[in-house]
Amino acid sequence: MNIINVKVESLLLLSNKKRITMKSQENHHRAIARLGRYKAVVLMALLPLVGCTPLASEPASIEAPAGQFSHTGTAPLVSHWWEAFPDLQLQSLEQTALAANPDLLATQARLAQAEALARKSGASLYPQLQAGVSNTSTEGDNSYSGSLAASYELDLWGGLQAASESARQSWLASREALDAAAITLTAEVADTWYELIEQSGQIKLLNEQQQTNRQMLELIELRFDRGMVQATDVLQQRQLIESSDALLANARAEQAALEHQLSALLGQSPTAPGIYFAEGDLIDLPSLPDTGLPAELVQHRPDVRQAFHELKAAEADIAIAVADRFPSLTLSASLTSTAGGLSGLFSDWVSVIAGELLGPVFDGGQRVAEVDRTNAAARAALHDYSSTVISALTEVEDALVREQQQRLRLQSLDRQLALTAEVVERTRYNYTKGVADYLDVLDALRTHQALQRDQLTARRTLLTYRIALHRALAGGWLADSLETTAVPSMIEIASL
């Protein structure tokens, strides 16, 4: 099924408003480039006919993904997705991470850079004005001079406008990148937090199992003292206790590593004093959110929107490269004044008005190669966009299927635990009566205790899949909260 079809064409808008395809546009550019072989007078005569027609790109035509997701819920999606989890500790951790995580703060700084670059690029659409005053002293004679100069490059082929638009699209892509980074960060905080809770639960469970194992060891040693069992029964039970101690050591090491990881996500050093993460319990899974339609996901997911803006920036880059193959016209004007004193400096001005027409004659194919490069870059951006959309839909479907199957696995583990608990009780009773071998008791204990640990991990894994679903469905909010005004247009950016 063709999920997405994006058609990107770079067009030259002529004075008769006729739009042409990439191939015919290239032919048109080659025809106009041949004008360089004629005299400058002919070219100057043609310029008024061309006017200031912009060189624009055809807006991308996007076909929305069809179909619907395999499962959906009824709970509404919220912008701060973690608020759907009944966990006050998680809410506090997320707020801290969003305010202090250094990687997120660096992404915010890069957004500020992109915004400044957009304003800088937009400034080229306006005239430049410079003023200066100088003083020269020769053998006691002072001479003052003042100047006022203005220059303006006419955007004949739309290259300057395209450059401003490219910078604007890059800035918009940076906004979406910030939102994507924020969503990733909040998901990592939630995952790490529940992994930490799981490890705390594993340690508690292992201690409880150790207590049960030691009670069993006392029973076996008592029977051994009475000559009712062999020494191998005692040794095997002691080995079970030692293996549980090894599991405890691994769990404590993993707990410490997760605490360090969570500290780093919160922008804190793991060696800083006073850092303590309260132990908690794994929460019950909230209601399944309303996944909506695939077409809606494409519209609000930040990484998809980022890929779209990068595609639009690549389209604008094509227009920049094509415009660079045409002549440029710069108008300039200057006023100068020279006097022996400051009082007479502004009484007599000399004005100069000039126009400069520059056009490529021979560059060894450099500009043609740049057009080819930007076309290839636009095709790559197109495929990247398509890949991002497919990945987004895949992530939602994967999370939905995995959660559904994990629920079935948990139900099976619950039934297995009930059965193994009964097996442990019966084999232990038969062992005390001397009608069962100790290996049956040992095997039942190991199976039951392993299932207890697996059940705890499976509950945390179910939460991980729900976090992955929220991460896949989440829309952006952080960049909007940092802005005090609406997204400016290209001209508005230039005037900032």
Coordinates of C-alpha atoms in Angstrom, one line a residue:
M1 CA 0.0 0.0 0.0
N2 CA 1.3 3.4 -0.9
I3 CA 1.2 5.2 2.4
I4 CA 2.6 8.5 1.3
N5 CA 3.2 10.1 -2.0
V6 CA 5.0 13.4 -1.9
K7 CA 5.6 15.2 -5.2
V8 CA 8.3 17.9 -5.1
E9 CA 9.0 20.0 -8.1
S10 CA 11.1 23.2 -8.4
L11 CA 9.4 25.7 -10.7
L12 CA 10.2 29.0 -12.3
L13 CA 7.3 31.4 -12.2
L14 CA 7.4 33.5 -15.4
S15 CA 5.7 36.8 -16.1
N16 CA 2.8 35.0 -17.7
K17 CA 2.4 32.9 -14.5
K18 CA 3.1 29.6 -16.3
R19 CA 4.5 26.9 -14.1
I20 CA 6.9 24.4 -15.6
T21 CA 8.3 21.1 -14.3
M22 CA 11.9 20.5 -13.2
K23 CA 13.0 19.1 -16.5
S24 CA 11.5 21.9 -18.6
Q25 CA 12.7 24.4 -16.0
E26 CA 16.3 23.2 -16.5
N27 CA 15.9 23.6 -20.3
H28 CA 14.5 27.1 -19.7
H29 CA 17.5 28.0 -17.5
R30 CA 20.0 26.8 -20.1
A31 CA 18.2 28.9 -22.7
I32 CA 18.4 32.0 -20.6
A33 CA 22.0 31.3 -19.7
R34 CA 22.9 31.5 -23.4
L35 CA 22.0 35.2 -23.2
G36 CA 25.4 35.7 -21.5
R37 CA 26.9 35.4 -25.0
Y38 CA 25.1 38.5 -26.1
K39 CA 26.0 42.0 -25.3
A40 CA 25.1 43.5 -22.0
V41 CA 22.8 46.0 -23.8
V42 CA 20.5 43.1 -24.9
L43 CA 20.4 41.7 -21.3
M44 CA 19.6 45.1 -19.9
A45 CA 16.8 45.4 -22.4
L46 CA 15.4 42.0 -21.3
L47 CA 15.5 42.7 -17.6
P48 CA 12.4 45.0 -17.5
L49 CA 10.4 42.2 -19.3
V50 CA 11.4 39.7 -16.6
G51 CA 10.7 42.0 -13.8
C52 CA 11.1 40.8 -10.2
T53 CA 9.4 37.5 -10.7
P54 CA 10.2 35.1 -7.7
L55 CA 11.7 31.7 -8.2
A56 CA 9.6 29.5 -6.1
S57 CA 9.0 25.9 -5.3
E58 CA 5.9 24.0 -5.8
P59 CA 4.3 23.2 -2.4
A60 CA 4.6 19.5 -1.5
S61 CA 1.4 17.6 -2.2
I62 CA 1.0 15.0 0.5
E63 CA -1.4 12.1 0.5
A64 CA -2.5 11.4 4.1
P65 CA -1.9 7.8 5.3
A66 CA -5.0 5.7 4.9
G67 CA -6.5 3.1 7.2
Q68 CA -6.6 3.0 11.0
F69 CA -4.6 1.5 13.9
S70 CA -5.3 -2.1 15.0
H71 CA -6.4 -1.0 18.5
T72 CA -7.6 2.2 20.1
G73 CA -8.8 3.3 23.5
T74 CA -11.1 6.0 24.9
A75 CA -8.9 8.0 27.1
P76 CA -8.1 11.4 25.6
L77 CA -4.5 12.3 24.7
V78 CA -3.0 15.1 26.7
S79 CA 0.0 17.2 25.7
H80 CA 1.9 16.3 28.8
W81 CA 1.4 12.5 28.3
W82 CA 2.9 11.5 31.7
E83 CA 0.0 13.2 33.5
A84 CA -2.1 10.2 32.4
F85 CA -0.1 8.1 34.8
P86 CA -1.3 8.1 38.4
D87 CA 2.2 8.7 39.8
L88 CA 3.0 12.0 41.6
Q89 CA 6.7 11.1 41.9
L90 CA 6.9 10.8 38.1
Q91 CA 5.2 14.2 37.6
S92 CA 7.9 15.8 39.8
L93 CA 10.7 14.0 38.0
E94 CA 9.5 15.1 34.6
Q95 CA 9.2 18.7 35.6
T96 CA 12.8 18.6 36.9
A97 CA 14.1 17.0 33.8
L98 CA 12.4 19.5 31.4
A99 CA 13.9 22.4 33.4
A100 CA 17.4 21.1 34.0
N101 CA 18.4 18.4 31.5
P102 CA 21.6 19.7 29.7
D103 CA 20.9 18.0 26.4
L104 CA 17.5 19.6 26.2
L105 CA 18.9 23.0 27.2
A106 CA 21.5 22.6 24.4
T107 CA 18.7 21.8 21.9
Q108 CA 16.9 25.0 23.1
A109 CA 20.0 27.0 22.4
R110 CA 20.3 25.5 18.9
L111 CA 16.7 26.6 18.3
A112 CA 17.7 30.1 19.3
Q113 CA 20.6 29.9 16.8
A114 CA 18.2 28.8 14.0
E115 CA 15.8 31.7 14.8
A116 CA 18.7 34.2 14.7
L117 CA 19.9 32.7 11.4
A118 CA 16.4 33.1 10.0
R119 CA 16.3 36.8 10.9
K120 CA 19.8 37.3 9.5
S121 CA 18.9 35.7 6.2
G122 CA 15.6 37.7 6.0
A123 CA 17.6 40.9 6.4
S124 CA 19.1 40.5 2.9
L125 CA 15.7 41.3 1.4
Y126 CA 16.0 44.9 2.6
P127 CA 18.4 47.8 1.7
Q128 CA 21.6 48.2 3.6
L129 CA 22.5 51.7 4.9
Q130 CA 25.9 52.7 6.4
A131 CA 27.1 56.1 7.7
G132 CA 30.6 57.3 8.7
V133 CA 32.5 60.3 9.9
S134 CA 36.3 60.7 9.7
N135 CA 38.9 63.4 10.6
T136 CA 42.3 63.9 9.0
S137 CA 44.9 66.3 10.4
T138 CA 47.9 67.4 8.2
E139 CA 50.4 70.0 9.6
G140 CA 47.7 71.6 11.8
D141 CA 45.0 71.6 9.1
N142 CA 41.9 69.6 10.0
S143 CA 39.8 68.0 7.3
Y144 CA 36.5 66.3 8.1
S145 CA 34.5 64.0 5.9
G146 CA 31.2 62.4 6.2
S147 CA 29.5 59.7 4.1
L148 CA 26.2 58.0 3.8
A149 CA 26.0 54.9 1.6
A150 CA 23.0 52.6 0.7
S151 CA 22.9 49.4 -1.3
Y152 CA 20.2 47.1 -2.4
E153 CA 20.3 43.9 -4.4
L154 CA 17.2 43.4 -6.5
D155 CA 15.8 39.9 -6.0
L156 CA 15.3 39.4 -9.8
W157 CA 15.1 35.6 -9.7
G158 CA 13.8 35.0 -6.1
G159 CA 17.1 33.7 -4.8
L160 CA 17.2 36.0 -1.8
Q161 CA 13.6 35.2 -1.0
A162 CA 14.3 31.5 -1.3
A163 CA 17.3 31.8 1.0
S164 CA 15.1 33.5 3.6
E165 CA 12.5 30.8 3.2
S166 CA 15.1 28.1 3.6
A167 CA 16.3 29.6 6.8
R168 CA 12.7 29.9 8.0
Q169 CA 12.0 26.3 7.3
S170 CA 15.2 25.3 9.1
W171 CA 14.1 27.3 12.1
L172 CA 10.7 25.5 12.0
A173 CA 12.5 22.2 11.8
S174 CA 14.5 23.1 14.9
R175 CA 11.3 23.9 16.8
E176 CA 10.0 20.4 16.0
A177 CA 13.4 18.9 16.9
L178 CA 13.1 20.5 20.3
D179 CA 9.7 19.0 20.8
A180 CA 10.9 15.6 19.7
A181 CA 13.8 15.9 22.1
A182 CA 11.5 16.8 25.0
I183 CA 9.2 13.8 24.2
T184 CA 12.2 11.5 24.1
L185 CA 13.5 12.9 27.4
T186 CA 10.2 12.4 29.2
A187 CA 9.9 8.9 27.9
E188 CA 13.5 8.0 29.1
V189 CA 12.8 9.5 32.5
A190 CA 9.6 7.4 32.9
D191 CA 11.4 4.2 31.6
T192 CA 14.3 4.7 34.0
W193 CA 12.0 5.5 36.9
Y194 CA 10.0 2.4 36.6
E195 CA 13.1 0.3 36.0
L196 CA 14.4 1.7 39.2
I197 CA 11.1 0.8 41.0
E198 CA 11.4 -2.7 39.5
Q199 CA 14.9 -3.2 40.8
S200 CA 13.8 -2.1 44.3
G201 CA 11.0 -4.6 44.0
Q202 CA 13.4 -7.3 42.9
I203 CA 15.6 -6.6 45.9
K204 CA 12.6 -6.8 48.2
L205 CA 11.4 -10.0 46.6
L206 CA 14.9 -11.6 46.7
N207 CA 15.2 -10.8 50.4
E208 CA 11.8 -12.5 51.0
Q209 CA 12.8 -15.5 49.0
Q210 CA 16.1 -15.7 50.9
Q211 CA 14.1 -15.8 54.2
T212 CA 12.0 -18.7 52.8
N213 CA 15.2 -20.5 51.6
R214 CA 16.8 -20.1 55.0
Q215 CA 13.8 -21.4 56.8
M216 CA 13.9 -24.4 54.4
L217 CA 17.6 -24.9 55.2
E218 CA 16.8 -25.0 58.9
L219 CA 14.3 -27.7 58.3
I220 CA 16.7 -29.7 56.1
E221 CA 19.5 -29.4 58.6
L222 CA 17.2 -30.6 61.4
R223 CA 16.3 -33.6 59.4
F224 CA 19.9 -34.2 58.6
D225 CA 20.9 -34.1 62.3
R226 CA 18.2 -36.8 62.9
G227 CA 19.7 -38.9 60.0
M228 CA 16.6 -38.6 57.9
V229 CA 18.2 -37.0 54.8
Q230 CA 21.6 -37.0 53.1
A231 CA 24.2 -34.2 53.2
T232 CA 23.6 -33.5 49.6
D233 CA 20.2 -32.0 50.5
V234 CA 21.8 -29.6 52.8
L235 CA 24.5 -28.6 50.3
Q236 CA 22.0 -28.1 47.5
Q237 CA 19.9 -25.8 49.7
R238 CA 22.9 -23.8 50.7
Q239 CA 23.8 -23.5 47.0
L240 CA 20.3 -22.1 46.3
I241 CA 20.9 -19.5 49.0
E242 CA 24.3 -18.5 47.6
S243 CA 22.8 -18.1 44.1
S244 CA 20.1 -15.8 45.5
D245 CA 22.9 -13.8 47.2
A246 CA 24.5 -13.4 43.7
L247 CA 21.2 -12.2 42.3
L248 CA 20.9 -9.7 45.1
A249 CA 24.3 -8.3 44.3
N250 CA 23.4 -7.9 40.7
A251 CA 20.1 -6.2 41.6
R252 CA 21.8 -3.7 43.9
A253 CA 24.4 -2.9 41.2
E254 CA 21.6 -2.3 38.7
Q255 CA 19.7 -0.2 41.1
A256 CA 22.7 2.0 41.7
A257 CA 23.3 2.3 37.9
L258 CA 19.7 3.3 37.4
E259 CA 19.9 5.9 40.1
H260 CA 22.9 7.4 38.4
Q261 CA 21.2 7.3 35.0
L262 CA 18.1 9.0 36.4
S263 CA 20.3 11.7 38.1
A264 CA 21.9 12.4 34.7
L265 CA 18.5 12.8 33.0
L266 CA 17.5 15.3 35.7
G267 CA 20.7 17.3 35.1
Q268 CA 22.2 16.3 38.3
S269 CA 25.6 14.7 39.2
P270 CA 25.3 11.2 40.7
T271 CA 28.0 12.3 43.3
A272 CA 26.0 15.3 44.4
P273 CA 24.9 15.0 48.1
G274 CA 21.3 14.8 49.0
I275 CA 20.1 12.9 46.0
Y276 CA 17.5 10.2 47.0
F277 CA 14.9 8.5 45.0
A278 CA 12.0 7.3 47.1
E279 CA 11.0 3.7 46.7
G280 CA 7.6 3.1 45.3
D281 CA 5.5 0.4 43.7
L282 CA 4.7 -0.2 40.0
I283 CA 1.4 1.6 39.2
D284 CA -1.5 -0.1 37.6
L285 CA -1.8 0.6 33.9
P286 CA -4.1 3.5 33.0
S287 CA -6.8 3.3 30.3
L288 CA -5.6 2.9 26.8
P289 CA -5.5 6.3 25.0
D290 CA -7.5 7.2 21.9
T291 CA -4.9 6.6 19.1
G292 CA -6.9 8.5 16.5
L293 CA -6.2 8.0 12.8
P294 CA -2.8 7.6 11.1
A295 CA -3.5 10.9 9.2
E296 CA -3.8 12.7 12.5
L297 CA -0.6 11.3 13.8
V298 CA 1.3 12.6 10.8
Q299 CA -0.1 16.1 11.4
H300 CA 1.0 16.5 15.0
R301 CA 4.0 14.2 15.6
P302 CA 7.2 16.5 15.9
D303 CA 9.7 14.3 14.1
V304 CA 7.4 14.0 11.1
R305 CA 6.8 17.7 11.1
Q306 CA 10.6 18.2 11.4
A307 CA 11.2 16.0 8.4
F308 CA 8.5 18.0 6.4
H309 CA 10.2 21.4 7.2
E310 CA 13.6 19.9 6.2
L311 CA 12.0 18.9 2.9
K312 CA 10.6 22.4 2.3
A313 CA 14.1 23.9 3.2
A314 CA 15.6 21.6 0.6
E315 CA 13.1 22.8 -2.0
A316 CA 14.1 26.4 -1.3
D317 CA 17.7 25.4 -1.6
I318 CA 17.0 24.3 -5.2
A319 CA 15.6 27.8 -6.0
I320 CA 18.7 29.4 -4.5
A321 CA 21.0 27.3 -6.6
V322 CA 19.1 28.0 -9.8
A323 CA 18.9 31.7 -9.1
D324 CA 22.7 31.8 -8.7
R325 CA 23.1 30.9 -12.4
F326 CA 21.5 34.2 -13.4
P327 CA 22.9 37.7 -13.3
S328 CA 22.5 39.8 -10.2
L329 CA 21.7 43.5 -10.1
T330 CA 22.8 45.7 -7.2
L331 CA 21.8 49.4 -6.9
S332 CA 23.9 51.7 -4.7
A333 CA 23.8 55.4 -3.7
S334 CA 26.2 57.4 -1.7
L335 CA 26.5 60.9 -0.2
T336 CA 29.9 62.4 0.7
S337 CA 30.9 65.7 2.2
T338 CA 34.3 67.2 3.1
A339 CA 34.9 70.4 5.1
G340 CA 37.5 72.0 7.2
G341 CA 35.3 72.1 10.2
L342 CA 32.3 70.2 11.6
S343 CA 30.0 73.1 11.2
G344 CA 30.4 73.1 7.4
L345 CA 30.5 69.3 7.0
F346 CA 26.8 68.9 6.1
S347 CA 26.5 72.0 3.9
D348 CA 27.9 70.5 0.6
W349 CA 27.2 67.0 -0.5
V350 CA 28.4 65.0 -3.4
S351 CA 25.9 62.3 -4.5
V352 CA 26.7 59.2 -6.5
I353 CA 24.1 56.7 -7.8
A354 CA 25.2 53.5 -9.5
G355 CA 24.0 50.1 -10.6
E356 CA 26.1 47.0 -10.9
L357 CA 25.1 44.0 -13.0
L358 CA 27.1 40.8 -12.5
G359 CA 26.5 37.5 -14.1
P360 CA 28.4 34.2 -14.4
V361 CA 30.3 33.7 -17.7
F362 CA 32.4 30.6 -17.0
D363 CA 32.7 28.7 -13.7
G364 CA 33.7 25.3 -14.9
G365 CA 30.2 23.9 -14.3
Q366 CA 30.2 24.8 -10.6
R367 CA 26.7 26.3 -10.6
V368 CA 25.2 23.5 -12.6
A369 CA 26.7 21.0 -10.2
E370 CA 25.2 22.9 -7.3
V371 CA 21.8 22.7 -8.9
D372 CA 22.2 19.0 -9.3
R373 CA 23.4 18.7 -5.7
T374 CA 20.4 20.5 -4.3
N375 CA 18.0 18.5 -6.4
A376 CA 19.6 15.3 -5.1
A377 CA 19.4 16.7 -1.5
A378 CA 15.7 17.4 -2.0
R379 CA 15.1 13.8 -3.2
A380 CA 16.9 12.5 -0.2
A381 CA 14.8 14.8 2.1
L382 CA 11.7 13.4 0.4
H383 CA 12.7 9.8 1.1
D384 CA 13.7 10.8 4.6
Y385 CA 10.2 12.2 5.1
S386 CA 8.5 9.1 3.8
S387 CA 10.7 6.9 6.0
T388 CA 9.9 9.0 9.1
V389 CA 6.2 8.7 8.5
I390 CA 6.4 4.9 8.1
S391 CA 8.5 4.7 11.2
A392 CA 6.0 6.7 13.2
L393 CA 3.1 4.5 12.2
T394 CA 5.2 1.4 12.8
E395 CA 6.1 2.6 16.4
V396 CA 2.4 3.0 17.2
E397 CA 1.4 -0.4 15.8
D398 CA 4.4 -2.1 17.6
A399 CA 3.5 -0.6 20.9
L400 CA -0.2 -1.6 20.6
V401 CA 0.6 -5.2 19.6
R402 CA 3.3 -5.6 22.3
E403 CA 1.1 -4.3 25.0
Q404 CA -1.8 -6.6 24.0
Q405 CA 0.5 -9.6 24.0
Q406 CA 2.2 -8.6 27.2
R407 CA -1.2 -8.5 28.9
L408 CA -1.7 -12.1 27.8
R409 CA 1.7 -13.1 29.1
L410 CA 1.0 -11.6 32.4
Q411 CA -2.3 -13.5 32.7
S412 CA -0.3 -16.7 31.9
L413 CA 2.3 -15.8 34.6
D414 CA -0.4 -15.3 37.1
R415 CA -1.8 -18.7 36.4
Q416 CA 1.6 -20.3 36.5
L417 CA 2.4 -18.7 39.8
A418 CA -0.8 -20.0 41.4
L419 CA 0.1 -23.5 40.1
T420 CA 3.8 -23.4 41.2
A421 CA 2.8 -22.1 44.7
E422 CA 0.6 -25.2 45.1
V423 CA 3.4 -27.4 43.8
V424 CA 5.9 -26.0 46.3
E425 CA 3.4 -26.5 49.2
R426 CA 2.6 -30.1 48.2
T427 CA 6.2 -31.1 47.6
R428 CA 7.4 -29.6 50.8
Y429 CA 4.7 -31.4 52.7
N430 CA 5.6 -34.7 51.0
Y431 CA 9.3 -34.1 51.7
T432 CA 8.6 -33.7 55.4
K433 CA 6.7 -36.9 55.4
G434 CA 9.5 -38.7 53.6
V435 CA 7.5 -39.5 50.5
A436 CA 9.2 -37.0 48.1
D437 CA 12.8 -36.4 47.0
Y438 CA 14.5 -33.2 47.9
L439 CA 15.2 -32.5 44.2
D440 CA 11.5 -32.1 43.6
V441 CA 11.3 -29.5 46.4
L442 CA 14.4 -27.7 45.0
D443 CA 13.1 -27.7 41.5
A444 CA 9.7 -26.4 42.6
L445 CA 11.3 -23.6 44.7
R446 CA 13.5 -22.5 41.8
T447 CA 10.6 -22.4 39.4
H448 CA 8.3 -20.5 41.7
Q449 CA 10.8 -17.9 42.7
A450 CA 12.0 -17.3 39.1
L451 CA 8.3 -16.9 38.1
Q452 CA 7.9 -14.3 40.9
R453 CA 10.8 -12.3 39.5
D454 CA 9.6 -12.7 35.9
Q455 CA 6.1 -11.4 36.9
L456 CA 7.6 -8.3 38.4
T457 CA 9.7 -7.7 35.3
A458 CA 6.7 -8.4 33.0
R459 CA 4.6 -5.7 34.9
R460 CA 7.3 -3.2 34.4
T461 CA 7.6 -4.2 30.7
L462 CA 3.9 -3.6 30.3
L463 CA 4.5 0.0 31.5
T464 CA 7.4 0.3 29.1
Y465 CA 5.2 -0.6 26.2
R466 CA 2.5 2.0 27.3
I467 CA 5.3 4.6 27.6
A468 CA 6.4 3.7 24.1
L469 CA 2.8 4.2 22.9
H470 CA 2.5 7.6 24.4
R471 CA 5.9 8.5 23.0
A472 CA 4.8 7.5 19.6
L473 CA 1.5 9.4 19.8
A474 CA 2.7 12.5 21.6
G475 CA 2.5 15.9 20.0
G476 CA 4.8 18.8 20.6
W477 CA 4.3 21.5 23.2
L478 CA 7.7 22.8 24.5
A479 CA 8.6 25.0 21.6
D480 CA 5.2 26.7 21.7
S481 CA 5.5 27.4 25.4
L482 CA 8.8 29.2 24.8
E483 CA 7.3 31.5 22.1
T484 CA 5.4 34.6 23.1
T485 CA 4.1 35.2 19.5
A486 CA 2.7 33.1 16.7
V487 CA 5.0 31.6 14.1
P488 CA 6.1 34.6 12.0
S489 CA 5.9 34.5 8.2
M490 CA 9.0 34.9 6.1
I491 CA 8.6 38.7 5.7
E492 CA 7.9 39.0 9.4
I493 CA 11.1 37.2 10.2
A494 CA 13.0 39.5 8.0
S495 CA 11.7 42.5 9.8
L496 CA 12.5 41.2 13.3

